[in-house]
Tab-separated table of C-alpha atoms and ligand atoms in Angstrom:
chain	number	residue	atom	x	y	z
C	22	UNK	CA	0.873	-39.204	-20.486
C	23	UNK	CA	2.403	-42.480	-19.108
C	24	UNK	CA	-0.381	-44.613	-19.196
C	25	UNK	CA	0.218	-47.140	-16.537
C	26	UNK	CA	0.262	-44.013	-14.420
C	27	UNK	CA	-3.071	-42.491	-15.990
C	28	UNK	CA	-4.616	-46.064	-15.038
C	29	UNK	CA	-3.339	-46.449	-11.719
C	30	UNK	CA	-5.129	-43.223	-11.198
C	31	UNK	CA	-8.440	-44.440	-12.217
C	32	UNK	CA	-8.094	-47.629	-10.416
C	33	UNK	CA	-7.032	-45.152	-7.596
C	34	UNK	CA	-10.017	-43.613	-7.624
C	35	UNK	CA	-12.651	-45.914	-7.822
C	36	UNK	CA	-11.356	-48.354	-5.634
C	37	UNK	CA	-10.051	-46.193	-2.553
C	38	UNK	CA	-11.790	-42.488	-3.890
C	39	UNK	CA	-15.174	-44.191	-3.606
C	40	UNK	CA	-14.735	-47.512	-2.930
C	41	UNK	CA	-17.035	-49.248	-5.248
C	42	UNK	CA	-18.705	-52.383	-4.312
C	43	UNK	CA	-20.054	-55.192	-6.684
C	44	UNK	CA	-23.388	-53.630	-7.840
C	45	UNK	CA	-23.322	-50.188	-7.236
C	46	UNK	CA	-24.601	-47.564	-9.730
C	47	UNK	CA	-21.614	-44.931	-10.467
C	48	UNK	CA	-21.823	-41.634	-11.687
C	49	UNK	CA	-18.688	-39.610	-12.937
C	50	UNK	CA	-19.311	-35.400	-13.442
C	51	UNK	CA	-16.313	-35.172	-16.125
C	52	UNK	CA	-15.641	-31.750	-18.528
C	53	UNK	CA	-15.418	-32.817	-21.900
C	54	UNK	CA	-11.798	-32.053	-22.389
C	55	UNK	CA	-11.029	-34.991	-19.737
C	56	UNK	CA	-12.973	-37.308	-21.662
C	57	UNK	CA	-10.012	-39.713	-21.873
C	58	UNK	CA	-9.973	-40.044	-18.127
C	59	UNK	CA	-13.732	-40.580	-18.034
C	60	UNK	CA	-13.195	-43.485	-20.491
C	61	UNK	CA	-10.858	-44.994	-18.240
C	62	UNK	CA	-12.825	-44.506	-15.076
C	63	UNK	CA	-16.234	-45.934	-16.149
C	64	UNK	CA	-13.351	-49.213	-17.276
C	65	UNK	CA	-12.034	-49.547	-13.608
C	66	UNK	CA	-15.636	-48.937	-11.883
C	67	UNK	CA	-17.089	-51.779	-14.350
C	68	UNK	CA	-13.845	-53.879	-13.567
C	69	UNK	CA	-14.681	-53.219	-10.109
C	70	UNK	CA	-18.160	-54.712	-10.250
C	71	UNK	CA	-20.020	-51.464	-11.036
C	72	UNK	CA	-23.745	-51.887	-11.969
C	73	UNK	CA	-23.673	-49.008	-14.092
C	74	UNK	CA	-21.947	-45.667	-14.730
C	75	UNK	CA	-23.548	-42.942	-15.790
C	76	UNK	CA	-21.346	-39.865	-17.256
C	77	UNK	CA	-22.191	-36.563	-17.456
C	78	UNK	CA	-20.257	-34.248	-18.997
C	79	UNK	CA	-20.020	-30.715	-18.741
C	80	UNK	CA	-18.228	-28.389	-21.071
C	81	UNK	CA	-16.990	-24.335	-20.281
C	82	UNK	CA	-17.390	-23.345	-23.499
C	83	UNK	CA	-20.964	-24.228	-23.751
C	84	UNK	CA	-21.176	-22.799	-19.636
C	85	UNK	CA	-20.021	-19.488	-20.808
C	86	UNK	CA	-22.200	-18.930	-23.601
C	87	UNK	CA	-25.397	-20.668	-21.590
C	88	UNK	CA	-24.329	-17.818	-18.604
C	89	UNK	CA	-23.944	-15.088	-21.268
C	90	UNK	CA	-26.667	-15.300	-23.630
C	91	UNK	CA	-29.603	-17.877	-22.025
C	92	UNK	CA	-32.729	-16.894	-21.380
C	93	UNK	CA	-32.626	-14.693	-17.612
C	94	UNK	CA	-35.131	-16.715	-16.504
C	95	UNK	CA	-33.020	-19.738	-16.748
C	96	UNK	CA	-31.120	-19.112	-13.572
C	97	UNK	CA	-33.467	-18.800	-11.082
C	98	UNK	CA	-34.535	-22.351	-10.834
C	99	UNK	CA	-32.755	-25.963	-11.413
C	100	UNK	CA	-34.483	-27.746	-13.766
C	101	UNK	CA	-36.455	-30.321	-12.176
C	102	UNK	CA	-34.816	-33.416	-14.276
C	103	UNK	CA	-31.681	-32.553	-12.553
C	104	UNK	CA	-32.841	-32.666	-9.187
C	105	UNK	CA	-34.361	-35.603	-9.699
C	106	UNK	CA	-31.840	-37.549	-11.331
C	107	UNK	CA	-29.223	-36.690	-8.485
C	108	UNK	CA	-31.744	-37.584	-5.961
C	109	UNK	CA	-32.975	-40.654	-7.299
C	110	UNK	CA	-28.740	-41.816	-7.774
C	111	UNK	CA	-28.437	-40.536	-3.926
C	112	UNK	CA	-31.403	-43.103	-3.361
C	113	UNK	CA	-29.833	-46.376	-5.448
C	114	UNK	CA	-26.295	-45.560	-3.368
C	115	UNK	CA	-24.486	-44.742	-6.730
C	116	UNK	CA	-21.048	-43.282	-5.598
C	117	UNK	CA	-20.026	-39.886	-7.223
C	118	UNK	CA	-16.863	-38.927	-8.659
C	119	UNK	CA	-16.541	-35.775	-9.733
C	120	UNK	CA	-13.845	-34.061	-12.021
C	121	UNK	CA	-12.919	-30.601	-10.545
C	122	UNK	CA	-11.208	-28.787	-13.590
C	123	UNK	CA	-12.148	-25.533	-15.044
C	124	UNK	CA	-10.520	-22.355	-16.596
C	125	UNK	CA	-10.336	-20.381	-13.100
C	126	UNK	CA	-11.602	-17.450	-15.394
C	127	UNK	CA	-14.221	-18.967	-17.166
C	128	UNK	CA	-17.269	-16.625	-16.513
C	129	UNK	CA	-15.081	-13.493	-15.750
C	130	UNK	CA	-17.038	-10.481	-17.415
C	131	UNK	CA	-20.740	-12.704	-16.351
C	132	UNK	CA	-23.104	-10.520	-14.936
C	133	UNK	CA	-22.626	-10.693	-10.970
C	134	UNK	CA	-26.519	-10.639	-10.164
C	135	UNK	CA	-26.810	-14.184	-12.736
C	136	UNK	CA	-24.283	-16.242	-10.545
C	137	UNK	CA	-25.865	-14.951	-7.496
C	138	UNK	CA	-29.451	-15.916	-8.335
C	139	UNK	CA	-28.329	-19.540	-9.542
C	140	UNK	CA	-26.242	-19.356	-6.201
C	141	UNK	CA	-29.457	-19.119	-4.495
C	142	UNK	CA	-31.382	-21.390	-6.870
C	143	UNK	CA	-29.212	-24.053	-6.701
C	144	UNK	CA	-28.514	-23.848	-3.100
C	145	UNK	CA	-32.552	-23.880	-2.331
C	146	UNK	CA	-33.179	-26.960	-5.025
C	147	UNK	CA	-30.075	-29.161	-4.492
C	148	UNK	CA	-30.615	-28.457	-0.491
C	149	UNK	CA	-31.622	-32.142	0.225
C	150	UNK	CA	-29.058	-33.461	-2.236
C	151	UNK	CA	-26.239	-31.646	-1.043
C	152	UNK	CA	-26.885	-32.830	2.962
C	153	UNK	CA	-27.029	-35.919	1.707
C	154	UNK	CA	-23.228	-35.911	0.113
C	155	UNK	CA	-22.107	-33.741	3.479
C	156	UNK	CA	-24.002	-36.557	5.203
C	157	UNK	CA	-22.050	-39.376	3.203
C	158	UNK	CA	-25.024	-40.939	2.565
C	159	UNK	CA	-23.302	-42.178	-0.472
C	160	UNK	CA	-19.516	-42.066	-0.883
C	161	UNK	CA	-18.209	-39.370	-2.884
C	162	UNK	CA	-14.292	-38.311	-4.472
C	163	UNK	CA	-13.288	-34.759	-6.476
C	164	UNK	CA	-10.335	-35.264	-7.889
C	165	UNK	CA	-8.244	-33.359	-11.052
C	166	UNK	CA	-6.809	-33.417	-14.220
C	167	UNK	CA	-5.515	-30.831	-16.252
C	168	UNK	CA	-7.179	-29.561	-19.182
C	169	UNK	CA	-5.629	-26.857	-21.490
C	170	UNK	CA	-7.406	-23.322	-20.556
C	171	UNK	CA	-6.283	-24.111	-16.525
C	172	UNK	CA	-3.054	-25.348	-17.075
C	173	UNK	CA	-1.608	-22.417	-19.123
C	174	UNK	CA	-3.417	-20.357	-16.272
C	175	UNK	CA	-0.900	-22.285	-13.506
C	176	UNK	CA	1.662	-22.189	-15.885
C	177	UNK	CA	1.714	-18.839	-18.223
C	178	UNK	CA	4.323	-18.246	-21.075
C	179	UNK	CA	5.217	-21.732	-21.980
C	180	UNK	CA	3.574	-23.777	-25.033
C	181	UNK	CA	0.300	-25.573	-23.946
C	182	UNK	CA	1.689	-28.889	-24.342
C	183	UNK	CA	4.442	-28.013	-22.135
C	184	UNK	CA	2.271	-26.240	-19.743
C	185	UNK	CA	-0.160	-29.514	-19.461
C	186	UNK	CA	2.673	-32.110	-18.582
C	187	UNK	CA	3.828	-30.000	-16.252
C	188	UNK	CA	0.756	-30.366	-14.693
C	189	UNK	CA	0.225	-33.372	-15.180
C	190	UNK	CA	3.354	-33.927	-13.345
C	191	UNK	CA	2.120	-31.817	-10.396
C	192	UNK	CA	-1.075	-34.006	-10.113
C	193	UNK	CA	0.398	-37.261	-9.844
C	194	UNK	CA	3.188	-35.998	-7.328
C	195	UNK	CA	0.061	-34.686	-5.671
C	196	UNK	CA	-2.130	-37.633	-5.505
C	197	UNK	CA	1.221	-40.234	-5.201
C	198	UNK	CA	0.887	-41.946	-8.074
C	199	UNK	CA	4.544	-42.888	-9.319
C	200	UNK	CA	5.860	-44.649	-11.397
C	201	UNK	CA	6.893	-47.545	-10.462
C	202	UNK	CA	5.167	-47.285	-6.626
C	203	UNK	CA	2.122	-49.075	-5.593
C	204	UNK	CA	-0.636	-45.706	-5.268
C	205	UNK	CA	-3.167	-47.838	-2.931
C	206	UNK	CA	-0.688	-48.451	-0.435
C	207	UNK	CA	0.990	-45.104	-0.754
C	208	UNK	CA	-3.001	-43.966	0.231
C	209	UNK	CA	-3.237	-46.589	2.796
C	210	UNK	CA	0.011	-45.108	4.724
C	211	UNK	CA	-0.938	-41.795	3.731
C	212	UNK	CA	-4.462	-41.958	5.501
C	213	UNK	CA	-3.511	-43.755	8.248
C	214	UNK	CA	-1.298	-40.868	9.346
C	215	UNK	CA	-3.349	-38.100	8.831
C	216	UNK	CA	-6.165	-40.121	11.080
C	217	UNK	CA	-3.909	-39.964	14.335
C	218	UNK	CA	-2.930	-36.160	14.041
C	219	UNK	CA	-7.110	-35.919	13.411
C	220	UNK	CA	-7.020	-38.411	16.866
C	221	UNK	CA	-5.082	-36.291	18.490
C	222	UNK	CA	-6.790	-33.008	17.682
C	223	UNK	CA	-9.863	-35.034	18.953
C	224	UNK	CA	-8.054	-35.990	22.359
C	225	UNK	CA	-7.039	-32.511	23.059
C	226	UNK	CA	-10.972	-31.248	23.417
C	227	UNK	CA	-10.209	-27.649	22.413
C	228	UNK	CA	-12.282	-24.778	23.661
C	229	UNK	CA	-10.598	-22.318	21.370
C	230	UNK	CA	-7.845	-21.630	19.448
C	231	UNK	CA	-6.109	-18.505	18.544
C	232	UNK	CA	-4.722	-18.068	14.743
C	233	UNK	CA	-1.711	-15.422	14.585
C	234	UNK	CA	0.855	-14.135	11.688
C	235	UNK	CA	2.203	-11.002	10.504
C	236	UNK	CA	-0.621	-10.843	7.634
C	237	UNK	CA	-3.082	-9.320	9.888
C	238	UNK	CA	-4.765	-12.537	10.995
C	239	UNK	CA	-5.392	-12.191	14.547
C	240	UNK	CA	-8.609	-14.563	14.851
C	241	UNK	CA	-10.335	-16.825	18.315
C	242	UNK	CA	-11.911	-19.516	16.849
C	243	UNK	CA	-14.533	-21.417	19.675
C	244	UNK	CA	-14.750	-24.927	19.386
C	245	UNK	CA	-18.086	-26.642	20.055
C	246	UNK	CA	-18.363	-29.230	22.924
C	247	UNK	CA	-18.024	-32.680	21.834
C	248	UNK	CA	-16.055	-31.534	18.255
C	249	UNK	CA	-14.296	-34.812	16.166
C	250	UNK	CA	-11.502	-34.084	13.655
C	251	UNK	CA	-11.403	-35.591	10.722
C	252	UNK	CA	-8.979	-36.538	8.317
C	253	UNK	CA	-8.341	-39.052	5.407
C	254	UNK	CA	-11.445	-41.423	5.044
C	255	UNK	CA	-14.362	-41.228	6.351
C	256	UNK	CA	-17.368	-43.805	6.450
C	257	UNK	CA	-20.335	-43.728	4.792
C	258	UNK	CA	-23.824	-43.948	6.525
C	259	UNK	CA	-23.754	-47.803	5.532
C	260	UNK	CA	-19.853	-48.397	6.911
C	261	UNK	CA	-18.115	-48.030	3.507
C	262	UNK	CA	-14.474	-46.253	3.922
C	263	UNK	CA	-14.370	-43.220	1.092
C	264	UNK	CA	-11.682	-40.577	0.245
C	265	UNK	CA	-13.755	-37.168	-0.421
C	266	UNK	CA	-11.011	-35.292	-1.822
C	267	UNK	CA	-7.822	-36.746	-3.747
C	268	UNK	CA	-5.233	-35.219	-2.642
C	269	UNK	CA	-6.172	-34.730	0.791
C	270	UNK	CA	-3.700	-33.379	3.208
C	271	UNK	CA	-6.231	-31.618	6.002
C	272	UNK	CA	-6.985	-32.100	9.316
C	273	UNK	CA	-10.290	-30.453	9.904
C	274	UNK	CA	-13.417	-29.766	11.956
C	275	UNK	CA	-16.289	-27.221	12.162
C	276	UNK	CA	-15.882	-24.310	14.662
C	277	UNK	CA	-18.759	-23.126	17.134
C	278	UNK	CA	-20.988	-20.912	15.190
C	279	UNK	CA	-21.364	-17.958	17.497
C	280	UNK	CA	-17.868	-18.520	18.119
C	281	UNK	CA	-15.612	-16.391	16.148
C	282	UNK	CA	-13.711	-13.154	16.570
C	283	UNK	CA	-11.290	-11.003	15.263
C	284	UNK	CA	-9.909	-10.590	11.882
C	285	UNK	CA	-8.818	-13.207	8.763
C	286	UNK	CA	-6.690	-12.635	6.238
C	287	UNK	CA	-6.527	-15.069	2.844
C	288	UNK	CA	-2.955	-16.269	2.040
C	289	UNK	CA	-3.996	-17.110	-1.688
C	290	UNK	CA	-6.425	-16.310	-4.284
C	291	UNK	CA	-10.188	-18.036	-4.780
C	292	UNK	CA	-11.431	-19.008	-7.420
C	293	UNK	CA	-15.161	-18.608	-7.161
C	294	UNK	CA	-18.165	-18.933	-10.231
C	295	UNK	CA	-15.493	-18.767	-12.674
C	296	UNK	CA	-13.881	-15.583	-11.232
C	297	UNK	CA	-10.803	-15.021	-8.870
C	298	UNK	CA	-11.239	-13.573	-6.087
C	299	UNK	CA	-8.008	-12.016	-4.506
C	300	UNK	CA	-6.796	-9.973	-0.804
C	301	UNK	CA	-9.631	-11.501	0.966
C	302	UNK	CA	-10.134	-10.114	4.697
C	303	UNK	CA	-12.998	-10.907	6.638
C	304	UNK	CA	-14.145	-9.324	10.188
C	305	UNK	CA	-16.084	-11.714	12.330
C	306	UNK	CA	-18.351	-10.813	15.445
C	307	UNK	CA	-20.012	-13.719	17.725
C	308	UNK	CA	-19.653	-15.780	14.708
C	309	UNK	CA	-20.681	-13.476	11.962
C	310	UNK	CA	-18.901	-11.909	9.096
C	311	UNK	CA	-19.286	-8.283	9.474
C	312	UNK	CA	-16.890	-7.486	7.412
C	313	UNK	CA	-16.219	-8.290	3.931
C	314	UNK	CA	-12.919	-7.163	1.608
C	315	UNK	CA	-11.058	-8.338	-1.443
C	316	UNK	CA	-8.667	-6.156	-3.487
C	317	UNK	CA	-10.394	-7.795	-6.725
C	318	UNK	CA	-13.818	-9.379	-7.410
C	319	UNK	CA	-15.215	-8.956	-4.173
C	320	UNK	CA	-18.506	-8.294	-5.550
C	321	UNK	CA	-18.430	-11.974	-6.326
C	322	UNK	CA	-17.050	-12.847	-2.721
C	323	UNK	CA	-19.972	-10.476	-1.113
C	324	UNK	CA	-22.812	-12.507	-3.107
C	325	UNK	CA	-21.541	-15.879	-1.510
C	326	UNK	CA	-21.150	-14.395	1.782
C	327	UNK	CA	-24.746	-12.900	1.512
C	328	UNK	CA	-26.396	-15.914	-0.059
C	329	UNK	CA	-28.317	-16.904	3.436
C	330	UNK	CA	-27.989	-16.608	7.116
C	331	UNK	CA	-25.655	-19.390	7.501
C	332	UNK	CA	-22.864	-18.013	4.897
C	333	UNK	CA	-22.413	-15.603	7.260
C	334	UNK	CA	-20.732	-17.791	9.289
C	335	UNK	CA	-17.760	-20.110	9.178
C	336	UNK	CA	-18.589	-24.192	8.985
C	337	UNK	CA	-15.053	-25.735	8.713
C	338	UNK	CA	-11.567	-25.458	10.155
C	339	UNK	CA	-8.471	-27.146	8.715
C	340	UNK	CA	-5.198	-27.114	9.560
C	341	UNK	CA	-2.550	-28.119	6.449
C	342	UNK	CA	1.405	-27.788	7.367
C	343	UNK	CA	3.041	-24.791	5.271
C	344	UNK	CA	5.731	-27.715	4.827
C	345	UNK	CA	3.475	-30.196	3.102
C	346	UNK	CA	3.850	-31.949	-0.515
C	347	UNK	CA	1.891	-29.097	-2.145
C	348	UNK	CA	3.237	-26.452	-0.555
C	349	UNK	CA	6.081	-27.441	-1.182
C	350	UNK	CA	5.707	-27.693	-4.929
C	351	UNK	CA	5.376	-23.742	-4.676
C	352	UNK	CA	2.601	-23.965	-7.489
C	353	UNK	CA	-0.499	-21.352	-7.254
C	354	UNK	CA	-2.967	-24.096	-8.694
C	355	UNK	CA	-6.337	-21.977	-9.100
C	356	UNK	CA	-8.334	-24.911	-7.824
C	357	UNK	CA	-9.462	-25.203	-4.520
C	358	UNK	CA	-8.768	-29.144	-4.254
C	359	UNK	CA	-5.332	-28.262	-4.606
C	360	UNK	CA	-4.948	-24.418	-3.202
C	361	UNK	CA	-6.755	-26.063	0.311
C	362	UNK	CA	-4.661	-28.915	0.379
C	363	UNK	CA	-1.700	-26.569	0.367
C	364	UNK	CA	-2.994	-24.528	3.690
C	365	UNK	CA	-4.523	-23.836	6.577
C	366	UNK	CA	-7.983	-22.786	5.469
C	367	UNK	CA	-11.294	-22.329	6.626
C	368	UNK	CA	-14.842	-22.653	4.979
C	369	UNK	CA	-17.994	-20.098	5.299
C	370	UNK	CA	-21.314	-22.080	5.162
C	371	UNK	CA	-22.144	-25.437	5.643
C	372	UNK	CA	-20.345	-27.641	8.349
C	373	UNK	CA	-19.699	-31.334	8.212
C	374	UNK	CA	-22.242	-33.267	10.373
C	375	UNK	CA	-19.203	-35.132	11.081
C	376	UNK	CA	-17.464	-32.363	13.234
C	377	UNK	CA	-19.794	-33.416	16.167
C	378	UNK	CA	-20.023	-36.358	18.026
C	379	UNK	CA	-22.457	-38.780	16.236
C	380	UNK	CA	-23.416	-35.389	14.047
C	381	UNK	CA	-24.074	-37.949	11.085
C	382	UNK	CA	-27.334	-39.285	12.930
C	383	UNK	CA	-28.513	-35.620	14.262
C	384	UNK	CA	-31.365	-33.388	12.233
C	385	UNK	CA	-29.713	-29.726	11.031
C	386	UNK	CA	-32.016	-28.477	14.234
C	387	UNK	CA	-30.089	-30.643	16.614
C	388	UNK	CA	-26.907	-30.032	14.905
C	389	UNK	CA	-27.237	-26.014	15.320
C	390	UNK	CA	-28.032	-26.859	19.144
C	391	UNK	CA	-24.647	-28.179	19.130
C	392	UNK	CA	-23.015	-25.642	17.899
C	393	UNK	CA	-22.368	-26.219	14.586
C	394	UNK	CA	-23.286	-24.018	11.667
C	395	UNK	CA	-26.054	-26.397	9.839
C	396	UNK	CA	-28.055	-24.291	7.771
C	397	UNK	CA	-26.364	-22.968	4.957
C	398	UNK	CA	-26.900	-24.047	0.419
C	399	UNK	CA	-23.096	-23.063	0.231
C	400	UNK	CA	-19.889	-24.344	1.330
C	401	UNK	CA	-16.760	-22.095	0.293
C	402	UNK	CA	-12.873	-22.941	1.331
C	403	UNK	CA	-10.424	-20.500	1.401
C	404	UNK	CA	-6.800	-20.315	2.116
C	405	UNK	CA	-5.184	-19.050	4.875
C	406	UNK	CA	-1.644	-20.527	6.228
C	407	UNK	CA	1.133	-18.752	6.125
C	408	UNK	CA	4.683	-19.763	6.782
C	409	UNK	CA	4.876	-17.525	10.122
C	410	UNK	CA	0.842	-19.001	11.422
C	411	UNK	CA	0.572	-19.454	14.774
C	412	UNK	CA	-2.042	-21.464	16.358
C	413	UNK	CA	-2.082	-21.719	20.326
C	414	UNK	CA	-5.084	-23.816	21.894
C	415	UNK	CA	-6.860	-23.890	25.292
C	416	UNK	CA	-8.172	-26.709	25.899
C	417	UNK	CA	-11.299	-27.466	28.010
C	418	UNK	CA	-9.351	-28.545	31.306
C	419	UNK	CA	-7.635	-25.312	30.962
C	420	UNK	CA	-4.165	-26.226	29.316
C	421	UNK	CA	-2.779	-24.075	27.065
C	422	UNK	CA	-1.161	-25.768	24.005
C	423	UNK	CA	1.100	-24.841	20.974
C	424	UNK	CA	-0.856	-25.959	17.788
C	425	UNK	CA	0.836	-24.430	14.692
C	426	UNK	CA	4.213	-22.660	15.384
C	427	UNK	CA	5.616	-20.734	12.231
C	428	UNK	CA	3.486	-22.779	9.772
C	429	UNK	CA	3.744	-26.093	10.805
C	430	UNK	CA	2.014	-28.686	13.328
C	431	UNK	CA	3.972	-27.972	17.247
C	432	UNK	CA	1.683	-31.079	18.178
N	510	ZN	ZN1	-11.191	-28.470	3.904
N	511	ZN	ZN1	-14.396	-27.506	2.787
């Protein structure tokens, strides 16, 4: 791979992803098979003044055979080392990259009830952790690169090598990194303009909006009073601008958690634990799923949804034009950072405190007076635009207005 390109990246992401500052611990969550790219981030975060990096890497061979032959009483606990090291780099500020690549079908043939008690586990032990990263108490960026088991997955019936430029390629398109181009700036631009359609969203005050197409979506979606859209950066609690996801191309907010009704059908496929998840359909009621279908895995799909009271219900809405860079590539990626950034989605579990007005400085009791869905150890996107959504809003002063018309942004 070009290297001024691979570089760029790294800079890229430690100096806009997280935004490190002169002293700041940095950890990087990297699979080994990237190891190339963790070399070259831990460079740029100590050329950027880091204090430290810390790696840890993570491997799916080793995941596989720790999921299919450990010890079953390894999975229904965290170990306590790991809990405390990610609290105790929460508590120094360290920003955290993270590396989201995986073979999509990693732990297919893993025994359902083993995912779904580390589900739990990990959800009740990395509770306070993961409200702190929702929080942005420290900044945080997942980002991608391909390894060889995901990229013949995206890419089937050509040679590896083939099938991991190509990806490659997509990445970089993805994240606008070219050539010649100047990626920080390209980011600067980029943000800047998803912020005012986030504005915007904000301005209109929404009481509901109504999600249409000929997939069998028909689904009123209650907005909580005070709701903020949010797009491109965000701020940490101490004021530091951070990019969560790279690429980012939502607009999104948290719906009001009794608020839901009607029926949702996914566009594209999940990957969830390791499995895919496909022809997902959910029935909501006040807020609640009540009903749960996918044509394959939904066994895996129903031990998410089930995991506590809150996965029941939805905690994030965000719209993504059908006729955006992604999309456009036409590529299936198998990776939610991508898959999301390619459509309109929604999440089940956990909202952003930052969906409310001054959410960030509320307690998860205040935040569920709001509204908002606060209460949840999981946090699962999936994909629903479709070239032919329709989204019409009412807003609180009673004006109806045209959202989404066949796919795209009417506003
Ligand atoms: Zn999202
Ligand atoms: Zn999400």
């Amino acid at each position: 791979m070009n290297e001024n390109m691979l570089w760029q990246y790294a800079r890229l992401v430690v100096g806009v992803g997280i935004n490190v500052k002169k002293g700041q611990p940095v950890t990087v969550n990297c699979p080994v098979e990237c190891a190339a790219f963790g070399r070259l981030l831990t460079k740029a975060a100590f050329g950027a003044g880091a204090k430290d990096v810390f790696m840890v890497w993570r491997d799916d061979f080793v995941s596989r055979e720790r999921w299919l032959h450990a010890d079953d009483t390894m999975f229904d606990a965290v170990p306590a080392w790991d809990v405390l090291m990610s609290k105790e780099l929460i508590k120094q500020g360290a920003g955290r990259i993270s590396i989201a690549a995986s073979d999509p079908e990693n732990l297919k043939g893993v025994d359902p009830e083993r995912l779904r008690r580390w589900s739990a586990a990990a959800g009740r032990d990395l509770k306070e952790v993961s409200r702190d990263v929702m929080a942005n108490v420290v900044p945080w960026c997942v980002v991608s690169v391909p390894i060889p088991s995901w990229a013949k997955k995206v890419f089937p019936g050509i040679p590896e090598d083939e099938a991991m430029e190509k990806l490659w390629r997509a990445i970089f398109k993805a994240v606008r990194i070219t050539e010649d181009g100047d990626a920080v700036e390209n980011w600067r631009e980029h943000c800047a303009d998803l912020e005012g359609k986030a504005r915007a969203m904000t301005e209109f005050d929404f009481e509901e909006l109504h999600y249409v197409n000929s997939s069998g979506t028909d689904l009123y979606v209650k907005m909580p009073e005070n709701n903020v859209w949010m797009a491109g950066g965000e701020l940490t609690k101490g004021g530091v601008k951070f990019v969560a996801n790279m690429p980012t191309e939502e607009v999104f907010s948290a719906p009001l958690r009794t608020g839901v009704n009607g029926v949702l059908a996914a566009s594209k496929p999940l990957v969830l634990h390791g499995n895919v998840v496909e022809g997902i359909r959910f029935t909501f009621r006040d807020g609640r799923i009540t009903g749960i279908h996918a044509d394959r895995n939904e066994e895996t799909l129903r031990a998410e949804v089930e995991l506590d009271e809150g996965s029941h219900y939805l905690g994030e809405i965000a719209l993504v034009p059908y006729d955006s860079p992604i999309s456009n590539s036409g590529i299936l990626f198998y990776n939610t950072l991508f898959d999301e950034n390619a459509s309109c989605h929604f999440a089940f579990g956990q909202a952003y405190p930052s969906c409310v007005k001054d959410g960030e400085e509320l307690s998860t009791e205040e935040l569920a007076e709001k509204g908002l869905n606060a209460d949840s150890s999981t946090h699962v996107d999936f994909m629903v635009g479709t070239r032919d959504l329709s989204i019409i809003g009412k807003t609180r002063d009673g004006k109806t207005v045209k959202v989404f018309e066949n796919g795209n942004f009417a506003i």
